[in-house]
Amino acid sequence: MGKLLWFSDLHFEASGTQFGYEPCARLDALTDYITAHHADAEICIISGDMVETANAENYQELASRLARLGMRYLPMTGNHDERALFRNALPLPENTQDDFIQYAITVDGLRLICLDTLTTGSGDGSFCTARREWLAAELKRDTVIPTLVFCHHPPLPLGYPVLDRSRVPEETGLLNLLTEAPNLRHLLMGHVHRPMLGTVKDLPFASIRSVLYQAPPPIPAWDWDSFKPAHEAPDLGVLTYDNDVLRLQFEPFCTADTGFIPQE
């Protein structure tokens, strides 16, 4: 049985806090949990927002701390990332697309396709012609091996009014490409800092809590002026695959209070 680990939205900073949460403490708790309970996993997938502020110091310190995992990991871009700095500091597969951080690998009988939905200078998701053509070619390259696609920005509305505004627009054609792929088993997304499960045209999808802080539920309504993180424990996604059965479990790797400094 193969085991893959999935986590997202580190928003890492080498020092300080974000909304009262310490990125270093949260990341250390995650790596400690993985080494204690999931050292047998094949690989980790990190679905974007590797850092909060894209600078060389943050990426280099992040790379140093992720090395503690003791296993291969696949980093992905989110809206807080910067591609050139990202490439300089973090390990990427040899087949990564030249201008965008997209790649595909096969692990334990599963094909993993990691997408780049970053829009330079914006928090919104995008998927241009070059990225779409790359994905179309990758999906066509193999229509048999069970495939998982990971992306940062969702390509469909999830029912969170504030966060849905920054999704990858339908007119990019990304969602159509995914739902038409015959061997695509699951779409896994970051960005929203909330857990969500569903299907779109029979394609299962999931989002996950952030390693650092969580967005509140959509009710009662909130906006960025009134935003206050929900004080919830973060999750690690554990994916196991055996005899064509894919399982996804969410495991809290620390308490909500870990690395939390209440703000006055």
PDB file of C-alpha atoms in Angstrom:
ATOM      1  CA  MET A   1       0.000   0.000   0.000  1.00  0.00           C
ATOM      2  CA  GLY A   2       1.398   3.391  -0.982  1.00  0.00           C
ATOM      3  CA  LYS A   3       1.258   6.412   1.318  1.00  0.00           C
ATOM      4  CA  LEU A   4       1.513  10.063   0.310  1.00  0.00           C
ATOM      5  CA  LEU A   5       1.309  13.112   2.584  1.00  0.00           C
ATOM      6  CA  TRP A   6      -0.386  16.374   1.644  1.00  0.00           C
ATOM      7  CA  PHE A   7      -0.282  19.742   3.404  1.00  0.00           C
ATOM      8  CA  SER A   8      -0.717  23.324   2.332  1.00  0.00           C
ATOM      9  CA  ASP A   9      -0.375  27.032   2.976  1.00  0.00           C
ATOM     10  CA  LEU A  10       2.674  27.218   5.229  1.00  0.00           C
ATOM     11  CA  HIS A  11       2.894  31.023   4.916  1.00  0.00           C
ATOM     12  CA  PHE A  12       6.369  30.581   6.330  1.00  0.00           C
ATOM     13  CA  GLU A  13       8.349  33.452   7.834  1.00  0.00           C
ATOM     14  CA  ALA A  14      11.791  32.981   9.362  1.00  0.00           C
ATOM     15  CA  SER A  15      10.637  34.991  12.394  1.00  0.00           C
ATOM     16  CA  GLY A  16       7.534  36.633  13.811  1.00  0.00           C
ATOM     17  CA  THR A  17       3.858  35.694  13.690  1.00  0.00           C
ATOM     18  CA  GLN A  18       0.886  35.800  11.307  1.00  0.00           C
ATOM     19  CA  PHE A  19      -2.418  36.636  13.012  1.00  0.00           C
ATOM     20  CA  GLY A  20      -0.800  35.467  16.267  1.00  0.00           C
ATOM     21  CA  TYR A  21       0.487  32.137  14.884  1.00  0.00           C
ATOM     22  CA  GLU A  22       4.202  31.333  14.656  1.00  0.00           C
ATOM     23  CA  PRO A  23       5.114  29.784  11.282  1.00  0.00           C
ATOM     24  CA  CYS A  24       8.325  28.261  12.636  1.00  0.00           C
ATOM     25  CA  ALA A  25       6.538  26.569  15.545  1.00  0.00           C
ATOM     26  CA  ARG A  26       3.781  25.211  13.308  1.00  0.00           C
ATOM     27  CA  LEU A  27       6.192  23.861  10.707  1.00  0.00           C
ATOM     28  CA  ASP A  28       8.354  22.247  13.392  1.00  0.00           C
ATOM     29  CA  ALA A  29       5.254  20.591  14.877  1.00  0.00           C
ATOM     30  CA  LEU A  30       4.359  19.248  11.446  1.00  0.00           C
ATOM     31  CA  THR A  31       7.810  17.826  10.709  1.00  0.00           C
ATOM     32  CA  ASP A  32       7.980  16.274  14.201  1.00  0.00           C
ATOM     33  CA  TYR A  33       4.574  14.629  13.661  1.00  0.00           C
ATOM     34  CA  ILE A  34       5.526  13.272  10.247  1.00  0.00           C
ATOM     35  CA  THR A  35       8.830  11.825  11.411  1.00  0.00           C
ATOM     36  CA  ALA A  36       7.108  10.232  14.427  1.00  0.00           C
ATOM     37  CA  HIS A  37       4.056   8.777  12.658  1.00  0.00           C
ATOM     38  CA  HIS A  38       4.534   8.772   8.874  1.00  0.00           C
ATOM     39  CA  ALA A  39       8.206   8.205   8.189  1.00  0.00           C
ATOM     40  CA  ASP A  40       7.136   5.371   5.877  1.00  0.00           C
ATOM     41  CA  ALA A  41       5.421   7.747   3.435  1.00  0.00           C
ATOM     42  CA  GLU A  42       6.805   7.944  -0.086  1.00  0.00           C
ATOM     43  CA  ILE A  43       6.531  11.698  -0.617  1.00  0.00           C
ATOM     44  CA  CYS A  44       4.970  14.958   0.616  1.00  0.00           C
ATOM     45  CA  ILE A  45       2.989  17.325  -1.624  1.00  0.00           C
ATOM     46  CA  ILE A  46       2.775  20.971  -0.488  1.00  0.00           C
ATOM     47  CA  SER A  47       0.032  22.812  -2.372  1.00  0.00           C
ATOM     48  CA  GLY A  48       1.271  26.372  -2.360  1.00  0.00           C
ATOM     49  CA  ASP A  49       1.867  29.525  -0.342  1.00  0.00           C
ATOM     50  CA  MET A  50       5.195  28.163   0.788  1.00  0.00           C
ATOM     51  CA  VAL A  51       6.091  31.552   2.295  1.00  0.00           C
ATOM     52  CA  GLU A  52       4.189  34.623   3.443  1.00  0.00           C
ATOM     53  CA  THR A  53       6.766  37.114   2.172  1.00  0.00           C
ATOM     54  CA  ALA A  54       8.705  36.026  -0.908  1.00  0.00           C
ATOM     55  CA  ASN A  55      12.342  36.763  -0.131  1.00  0.00           C
ATOM     56  CA  ALA A  56      15.528  34.705  -0.248  1.00  0.00           C
ATOM     57  CA  GLU A  57      15.861  34.461   3.542  1.00  0.00           C
ATOM     58  CA  ASN A  58      12.415  32.943   4.011  1.00  0.00           C
ATOM     59  CA  TYR A  59      12.835  30.425   1.202  1.00  0.00           C
ATOM     60  CA  GLN A  60      16.290  29.355   2.381  1.00  0.00           C
ATOM     61  CA  GLU A  61      15.173  28.918   5.986  1.00  0.00           C
ATOM     62  CA  LEU A  62      12.098  27.039   4.805  1.00  0.00           C
ATOM     63  CA  ALA A  63      14.221  24.669   2.720  1.00  0.00           C
ATOM     64  CA  SER A  64      16.444  24.010   5.734  1.00  0.00           C
ATOM     65  CA  ARG A  65      13.466  23.141   7.944  1.00  0.00           C
ATOM     66  CA  LEU A  66      11.751  20.976   5.316  1.00  0.00           C
ATOM     67  CA  ALA A  67      14.942  18.930   5.035  1.00  0.00           C
ATOM     68  CA  ARG A  68      14.041  17.579   8.483  1.00  0.00           C
ATOM     69  CA  LEU A  69      11.216  15.601   6.855  1.00  0.00           C
ATOM     70  CA  GLY A  70      13.789  13.081   5.692  1.00  0.00           C
ATOM     71  CA  MET A  71      11.809  12.357   2.535  1.00  0.00           C
ATOM     72  CA  ARG A  72      11.209  13.850  -0.872  1.00  0.00           C
ATOM     73  CA  TYR A  73       8.694  16.672  -1.095  1.00  0.00           C
ATOM     74  CA  LEU A  74       6.992  18.433  -3.998  1.00  0.00           C
ATOM     75  CA  PRO A  75       6.667  22.204  -3.445  1.00  0.00           C
ATOM     76  CA  MET A  76       4.037  24.178  -5.341  1.00  0.00           C
ATOM     77  CA  THR A  77       3.423  27.866  -5.947  1.00  0.00           C
ATOM     78  CA  GLY A  78       0.665  29.866  -4.311  1.00  0.00           C
ATOM     79  CA  ASN A  79      -0.247  33.514  -4.582  1.00  0.00           C
ATOM     80  CA  HIS A  80       2.362  34.491  -1.954  1.00  0.00           C
ATOM     81  CA  ASP A  81       5.222  32.854  -3.841  1.00  0.00           C
ATOM     82  CA  GLU A  82       7.715  34.219  -6.373  1.00  0.00           C
ATOM     83  CA  ARG A  83       8.864  31.790  -9.044  1.00  0.00           C
ATOM     84  CA  ALA A  84      12.543  32.771  -9.407  1.00  0.00           C
ATOM     85  CA  LEU A  85      13.253  32.746  -5.667  1.00  0.00           C
ATOM     86  CA  PHE A  86      11.231  29.553  -5.324  1.00  0.00           C
ATOM     87  CA  ARG A  87      13.315  27.784  -7.989  1.00  0.00           C
ATOM     88  CA  ASN A  88      16.581  28.919  -6.416  1.00  0.00           C
ATOM     89  CA  ALA A  89      15.793  27.507  -2.984  1.00  0.00           C
ATOM     90  CA  LEU A  90      13.444  24.512  -3.317  1.00  0.00           C
ATOM     91  CA  PRO A  91      13.940  21.145  -5.054  1.00  0.00           C
ATOM     92  CA  LEU A  92      11.913  20.551  -8.227  1.00  0.00           C
ATOM     93  CA  PRO A  93      11.566  17.569 -10.578  1.00  0.00           C
ATOM     94  CA  GLU A  94      13.691  17.665 -13.726  1.00  0.00           C
ATOM     95  CA  ASN A  95      10.588  17.788 -15.933  1.00  0.00           C
ATOM     96  CA  THR A  96       9.281  21.037 -14.398  1.00  0.00           C
ATOM     97  CA  GLN A  97       7.850  23.352 -17.066  1.00  0.00           C
ATOM     98  CA  ASP A  98      10.350  26.046 -18.086  1.00  0.00           C
ATOM     99  CA  ASP A  99       8.318  29.193 -17.366  1.00  0.00           C
ATOM    100  CA  PHE A 100       5.931  27.837 -14.738  1.00  0.00           C
ATOM    101  CA  ILE A 101       6.331  25.495 -11.780  1.00  0.00           C
ATOM    102  CA  GLN A 102       4.294  22.576 -13.119  1.00  0.00           C
ATOM    103  CA  TYR A 103       5.406  18.961 -13.251  1.00  0.00           C
ATOM    104  CA  ALA A 104       4.187  15.361 -13.226  1.00  0.00           C
ATOM    105  CA  ILE A 105       5.680  12.308 -11.502  1.00  0.00           C
ATOM    106  CA  THR A 106       4.547   8.747 -10.830  1.00  0.00           C
ATOM    107  CA  VAL A 107       4.721   7.304  -7.303  1.00  0.00           C
ATOM    108  CA  ASP A 108       3.410   3.920  -6.138  1.00  0.00           C
ATOM    109  CA  GLY A 109       1.185   3.446  -9.171  1.00  0.00           C
ATOM    110  CA  LEU A 110      -0.288   6.937  -8.931  1.00  0.00           C
ATOM    111  CA  ARG A 111       0.479   9.794 -11.295  1.00  0.00           C
ATOM    112  CA  LEU A 112       0.764  13.156  -9.527  1.00  0.00           C
ATOM    113  CA  ILE A 113       0.321  16.359 -11.540  1.00  0.00           C
ATOM    114  CA  CYS A 114       1.134  19.598  -9.728  1.00  0.00           C
ATOM    115  CA  LEU A 115      -0.105  22.849 -11.269  1.00  0.00           C
ATOM    116  CA  ASP A 116       0.970  26.482 -11.058  1.00  0.00           C
ATOM    117  CA  THR A 117      -2.006  28.854 -10.648  1.00  0.00           C
ATOM    118  CA  LEU A 118       0.046  31.855  -9.506  1.00  0.00           C
ATOM    119  CA  THR A 119      -0.730  35.251 -11.043  1.00  0.00           C
ATOM    120  CA  THR A 120       2.272  37.548 -10.723  1.00  0.00           C
ATOM    121  CA  GLY A 121       1.319  40.641  -8.739  1.00  0.00           C
ATOM    122  CA  SER A 122      -2.132  39.370  -7.753  1.00  0.00           C
ATOM    123  CA  GLY A 123      -3.732  37.074  -5.203  1.00  0.00           C
ATOM    124  CA  ASP A 124      -6.118  35.708  -7.826  1.00  0.00           C
ATOM    125  CA  GLY A 125      -5.633  32.404  -9.574  1.00  0.00           C
ATOM    126  CA  SER A 126      -4.955  32.099 -13.296  1.00  0.00           C
ATOM    127  CA  PHE A 127      -4.179  29.457 -15.905  1.00  0.00           C
ATOM    128  CA  CYS A 128      -2.849  30.842 -19.163  1.00  0.00           C
ATOM    129  CA  THR A 129      -2.603  29.209 -22.577  1.00  0.00           C
ATOM    130  CA  ALA A 130       0.958  27.953 -21.982  1.00  0.00           C
ATOM    131  CA  ARG A 131      -0.016  26.246 -18.739  1.00  0.00           C
ATOM    132  CA  ARG A 132      -3.210  24.845 -20.273  1.00  0.00           C
ATOM    133  CA  GLU A 133      -1.341  23.371 -23.246  1.00  0.00           C
ATOM    134  CA  TRP A 134       1.211  21.780 -20.913  1.00  0.00           C
ATOM    135  CA  LEU A 135      -1.564  20.201 -18.827  1.00  0.00           C
ATOM    136  CA  ALA A 136      -3.470  18.988 -21.887  1.00  0.00           C
ATOM    137  CA  ALA A 137      -0.316  17.274 -23.139  1.00  0.00           C
ATOM    138  CA  GLU A 138       0.365  15.672 -19.746  1.00  0.00           C
ATOM    139  CA  LEU A 139      -3.197  14.374 -19.445  1.00  0.00           C
ATOM    140  CA  LYS A 140      -3.022  12.978 -22.970  1.00  0.00           C
ATOM    141  CA  ARG A 141       0.385  11.387 -22.312  1.00  0.00           C
ATOM    142  CA  ASP A 142      -1.224   8.748 -20.109  1.00  0.00           C
ATOM    143  CA  THR A 143      -4.936   7.974 -19.915  1.00  0.00           C
ATOM    144  CA  VAL A 144      -4.611   4.756 -17.889  1.00  0.00           C
ATOM    145  CA  ILE A 145      -2.538   5.287 -14.724  1.00  0.00           C
ATOM    146  CA  PRO A 146      -4.745   6.630 -11.876  1.00  0.00           C
ATOM    147  CA  THR A 147      -3.938  10.338 -11.574  1.00  0.00           C
ATOM    148  CA  LEU A 148      -4.214  12.985  -8.859  1.00  0.00           C
ATOM    149  CA  VAL A 149      -4.040  16.693  -9.676  1.00  0.00           C
ATOM    150  CA  PHE A 150      -2.930  19.247  -7.084  1.00  0.00           C
ATOM    151  CA  CYS A 151      -3.377  23.009  -7.451  1.00  0.00           C
ATOM    152  CA  HIS A 152      -3.335  26.026  -5.171  1.00  0.00           C
ATOM    153  CA  HIS A 153      -6.328  28.092  -6.334  1.00  0.00           C
ATOM    154  CA  PRO A 154      -9.563  26.133  -6.818  1.00  0.00           C
ATOM    155  CA  PRO A 155     -10.909  26.128 -10.394  1.00  0.00           C
ATOM    156  CA  LEU A 156     -14.508  26.153  -9.130  1.00  0.00           C
ATOM    157  CA  PRO A 157     -16.532  28.008  -6.480  1.00  0.00           C
ATOM    158  CA  LEU A 158     -16.571  26.260  -3.095  1.00  0.00           C
ATOM    159  CA  GLY A 159     -19.259  28.300  -1.382  1.00  0.00           C
ATOM    160  CA  TYR A 160     -16.927  30.715   0.433  1.00  0.00           C
ATOM    161  CA  PRO A 161     -17.931  34.108  -1.035  1.00  0.00           C
ATOM    162  CA  VAL A 162     -14.727  35.989  -0.122  1.00  0.00           C
ATOM    163  CA  LEU A 163     -12.364  33.218  -1.201  1.00  0.00           C
ATOM    164  CA  ASP A 164     -14.293  32.211  -4.316  1.00  0.00           C
ATOM    165  CA  ARG A 165     -13.493  35.572  -5.907  1.00  0.00           C
ATOM    166  CA  SER A 166      -9.841  34.554  -6.281  1.00  0.00           C
ATOM    167  CA  ARG A 167     -10.437  31.141  -7.882  1.00  0.00           C
ATOM    168  CA  VAL A 168      -9.130  30.208 -11.321  1.00  0.00           C
ATOM    169  CA  PRO A 169     -11.799  31.565 -13.723  1.00  0.00           C
ATOM    170  CA  GLU A 170     -13.951  29.089 -15.632  1.00  0.00           C
ATOM    171  CA  GLU A 171     -13.011  30.664 -18.964  1.00  0.00           C
ATOM    172  CA  THR A 172      -9.438  29.371 -18.615  1.00  0.00           C
ATOM    173  CA  GLY A 173     -10.758  25.900 -19.427  1.00  0.00           C
ATOM    174  CA  LEU A 174      -8.860  24.312 -16.521  1.00  0.00           C
ATOM    175  CA  LEU A 175     -11.920  22.693 -14.974  1.00  0.00           C
ATOM    176  CA  ASN A 176     -13.058  21.243 -18.301  1.00  0.00           C
ATOM    177  CA  LEU A 177      -9.640  19.690 -18.909  1.00  0.00           C
ATOM    178  CA  LEU A 178      -9.729  18.032 -15.513  1.00  0.00           C
ATOM    179  CA  THR A 179     -13.282  16.709 -15.621  1.00  0.00           C
ATOM    180  CA  GLU A 180     -12.744  15.250 -19.090  1.00  0.00           C
ATOM    181  CA  ALA A 181      -9.633  13.239 -18.113  1.00  0.00           C
ATOM    182  CA  PRO A 182     -10.718   9.584 -17.901  1.00  0.00           C
ATOM    183  CA  ASN A 183      -8.123   8.476 -15.336  1.00  0.00           C
ATOM    184  CA  LEU A 184      -8.236  11.496 -13.006  1.00  0.00           C
ATOM    185  CA  ARG A 185      -9.216  10.209  -9.555  1.00  0.00           C
ATOM    186  CA  HIS A 186      -9.079  13.322  -7.379  1.00  0.00           C
ATOM    187  CA  LEU A 187      -8.465  17.075  -7.436  1.00  0.00           C
ATOM    188  CA  LEU A 188      -6.740  18.437  -4.308  1.00  0.00           C
ATOM    189  CA  MET A 189      -6.527  22.179  -3.602  1.00  0.00           C
ATOM    190  CA  GLY A 190      -5.036  24.678  -1.175  1.00  0.00           C
ATOM    191  CA  HIS A 191      -5.650  28.419  -0.762  1.00  0.00           C
ATOM    192  CA  VAL A 192      -8.969  28.395   1.107  1.00  0.00           C
ATOM    193  CA  HIS A 193      -7.587  27.310   4.519  1.00  0.00           C
ATOM    194  CA  ARG A 194     -10.756  25.246   5.067  1.00  0.00           C
ATOM    195  CA  PRO A 195     -11.600  21.546   4.604  1.00  0.00           C
ATOM    196  CA  MET A 196     -14.108  20.882   1.822  1.00  0.00           C
ATOM    197  CA  LEU A 197     -15.136  17.676   0.045  1.00  0.00           C
ATOM    198  CA  GLY A 198     -17.334  17.398  -3.032  1.00  0.00           C
ATOM    199  CA  THR A 199     -17.650  16.389  -6.656  1.00  0.00           C
ATOM    200  CA  VAL A 200     -17.836  18.327  -9.895  1.00  0.00           C
ATOM    201  CA  LYS A 201     -19.052  16.388 -12.955  1.00  0.00           C
ATOM    202  CA  ASP A 202     -18.287  13.188 -10.983  1.00  0.00           C
ATOM    203  CA  LEU A 203     -14.711  14.306 -10.223  1.00  0.00           C
ATOM    204  CA  PRO A 204     -14.051  14.208  -6.455  1.00  0.00           C
ATOM    205  CA  PHE A 205     -12.286  17.231  -4.989  1.00  0.00           C
ATOM    206  CA  ALA A 206     -10.960  18.268  -1.600  1.00  0.00           C
ATOM    207  CA  SER A 207      -9.418  21.294   0.061  1.00  0.00           C
ATOM    208  CA  ILE A 208      -7.454  21.274   3.307  1.00  0.00           C
ATOM    209  CA  ARG A 209      -6.761  23.385   6.375  1.00  0.00           C
ATOM    210  CA  SER A 210      -3.610  25.502   6.400  1.00  0.00           C
ATOM    211  CA  VAL A 211      -0.522  24.495   8.345  1.00  0.00           C
ATOM    212  CA  LEU A 212      -0.530  27.984   9.901  1.00  0.00           C
ATOM    213  CA  TYR A 213      -4.009  29.498  10.413  1.00  0.00           C
ATOM    214  CA  GLN A 214      -7.577  28.709   9.342  1.00  0.00           C
ATOM    215  CA  ALA A 215     -10.189  30.762   7.535  1.00  0.00           C
ATOM    216  CA  PRO A 216     -13.507  30.983   9.384  1.00  0.00           C
ATOM    217  CA  PRO A 217     -16.599  29.226   7.995  1.00  0.00           C
ATOM    218  CA  PRO A 218     -18.636  31.271   5.497  1.00  0.00           C
ATOM    219  CA  ILE A 219     -21.450  31.803   8.037  1.00  0.00           C
ATOM    220  CA  PRO A 220     -21.610  34.283   9.663  1.00  0.00           C
ATOM    221  CA  ALA A 221     -20.434  36.325   6.679  1.00  0.00           C
ATOM    222  CA  TRP A 222     -17.021  38.003   6.840  1.00  0.00           C
ATOM    223  CA  ASP A 223     -14.734  40.053   4.630  1.00  0.00           C
ATOM    224  CA  TRP A 224     -11.035  40.882   4.737  1.00  0.00           C
ATOM    225  CA  ASP A 225     -11.669  43.939   6.925  1.00  0.00           C
ATOM    226  CA  SER A 226     -13.351  41.773   9.562  1.00  0.00           C
ATOM    227  CA  PHE A 227     -11.186  38.669   9.025  1.00  0.00           C
ATOM    228  CA  LYS A 228     -10.168  36.780  12.146  1.00  0.00           C
ATOM    229  CA  PRO A 229      -8.772  33.250  11.872  1.00  0.00           C
ATOM    230  CA  ALA A 230     -10.832  30.374  13.237  1.00  0.00           C
ATOM    231  CA  HIS A 231      -8.927  28.944  16.203  1.00  0.00           C
ATOM    232  CA  GLU A 232      -8.778  25.370  14.920  1.00  0.00           C
ATOM    233  CA  ALA A 233      -6.071  22.719  14.784  1.00  0.00           C
ATOM    234  CA  PRO A 234      -4.267  22.399  11.432  1.00  0.00           C
ATOM    235  CA  ASP A 235      -4.438  19.212   9.362  1.00  0.00           C
ATOM    236  CA  LEU A 236      -2.129  16.855   7.542  1.00  0.00           C
ATOM    237  CA  GLY A 237      -3.694  14.973   4.650  1.00  0.00           C
ATOM    238  CA  VAL A 238      -2.735  11.279   4.524  1.00  0.00           C
ATOM    239  CA  LEU A 239      -3.397   9.605   1.164  1.00  0.00           C
ATOM    240  CA  THR A 240      -3.176   5.828   0.901  1.00  0.00           C
ATOM    241  CA  TYR A 241      -3.628   3.820  -2.267  1.00  0.00           C
ATOM    242  CA  ASP A 242      -4.167   0.072  -2.481  1.00  0.00           C
ATOM    243  CA  ASN A 243      -5.887  -2.125  -5.070  1.00  0.00           C
ATOM    244  CA  ASP A 244      -7.465   0.880  -6.808  1.00  0.00           C
ATOM    245  CA  VAL A 245      -8.873   2.184  -3.493  1.00  0.00           C
ATOM    246  CA  LEU A 246      -7.794   5.750  -2.669  1.00  0.00           C
ATOM    247  CA  ARG A 247      -8.274   6.992   0.884  1.00  0.00           C
ATOM    248  CA  LEU A 248      -7.804  10.517   2.230  1.00  0.00           C
ATOM    249  CA  GLN A 249      -7.667  11.093   5.976  1.00  0.00           C
ATOM    250  CA  PHE A 250      -7.186  14.424   7.719  1.00  0.00           C
ATOM    251  CA  GLU A 251      -5.035  14.235  10.857  1.00  0.00           C
ATOM    252  CA  PRO A 252      -4.502  17.199  13.212  1.00  0.00           C
ATOM    253  CA  PHE A 253      -0.751  17.264  13.785  1.00  0.00           C
ATOM    254  CA  CYS A 254      -0.846  19.662  16.744  1.00  0.00           C
ATOM    255  CA  THR A 255      -3.389  21.539  18.842  1.00  0.00           C
ATOM    256  CA  ALA A 256      -4.932  24.881  17.928  1.00  0.00           C
ATOM    257  CA  ASP A 257      -2.795  26.466  20.648  1.00  0.00           C
ATOM    258  CA  THR A 258       0.544  25.242  19.289  1.00  0.00           C
ATOM    259  CA  GLY A 259       2.581  28.252  18.250  1.00  0.00           C
ATOM    260  CA  PHE A 260      -0.299  30.583  19.078  1.00  0.00           C
ATOM    261  CA  ILE A 261       0.354  33.854  20.876  1.00  0.00           C
ATOM    262  CA  PRO A 262      -2.957  35.560  21.759  1.00  0.00           C
ATOM    263  CA  GLN A 263      -3.080  39.099  20.425  1.00  0.00           C
ATOM    264  CA  GLU A 264      -4.149  41.891  22.723  1.00  0.00           C
TER     265      GLU A 264
END
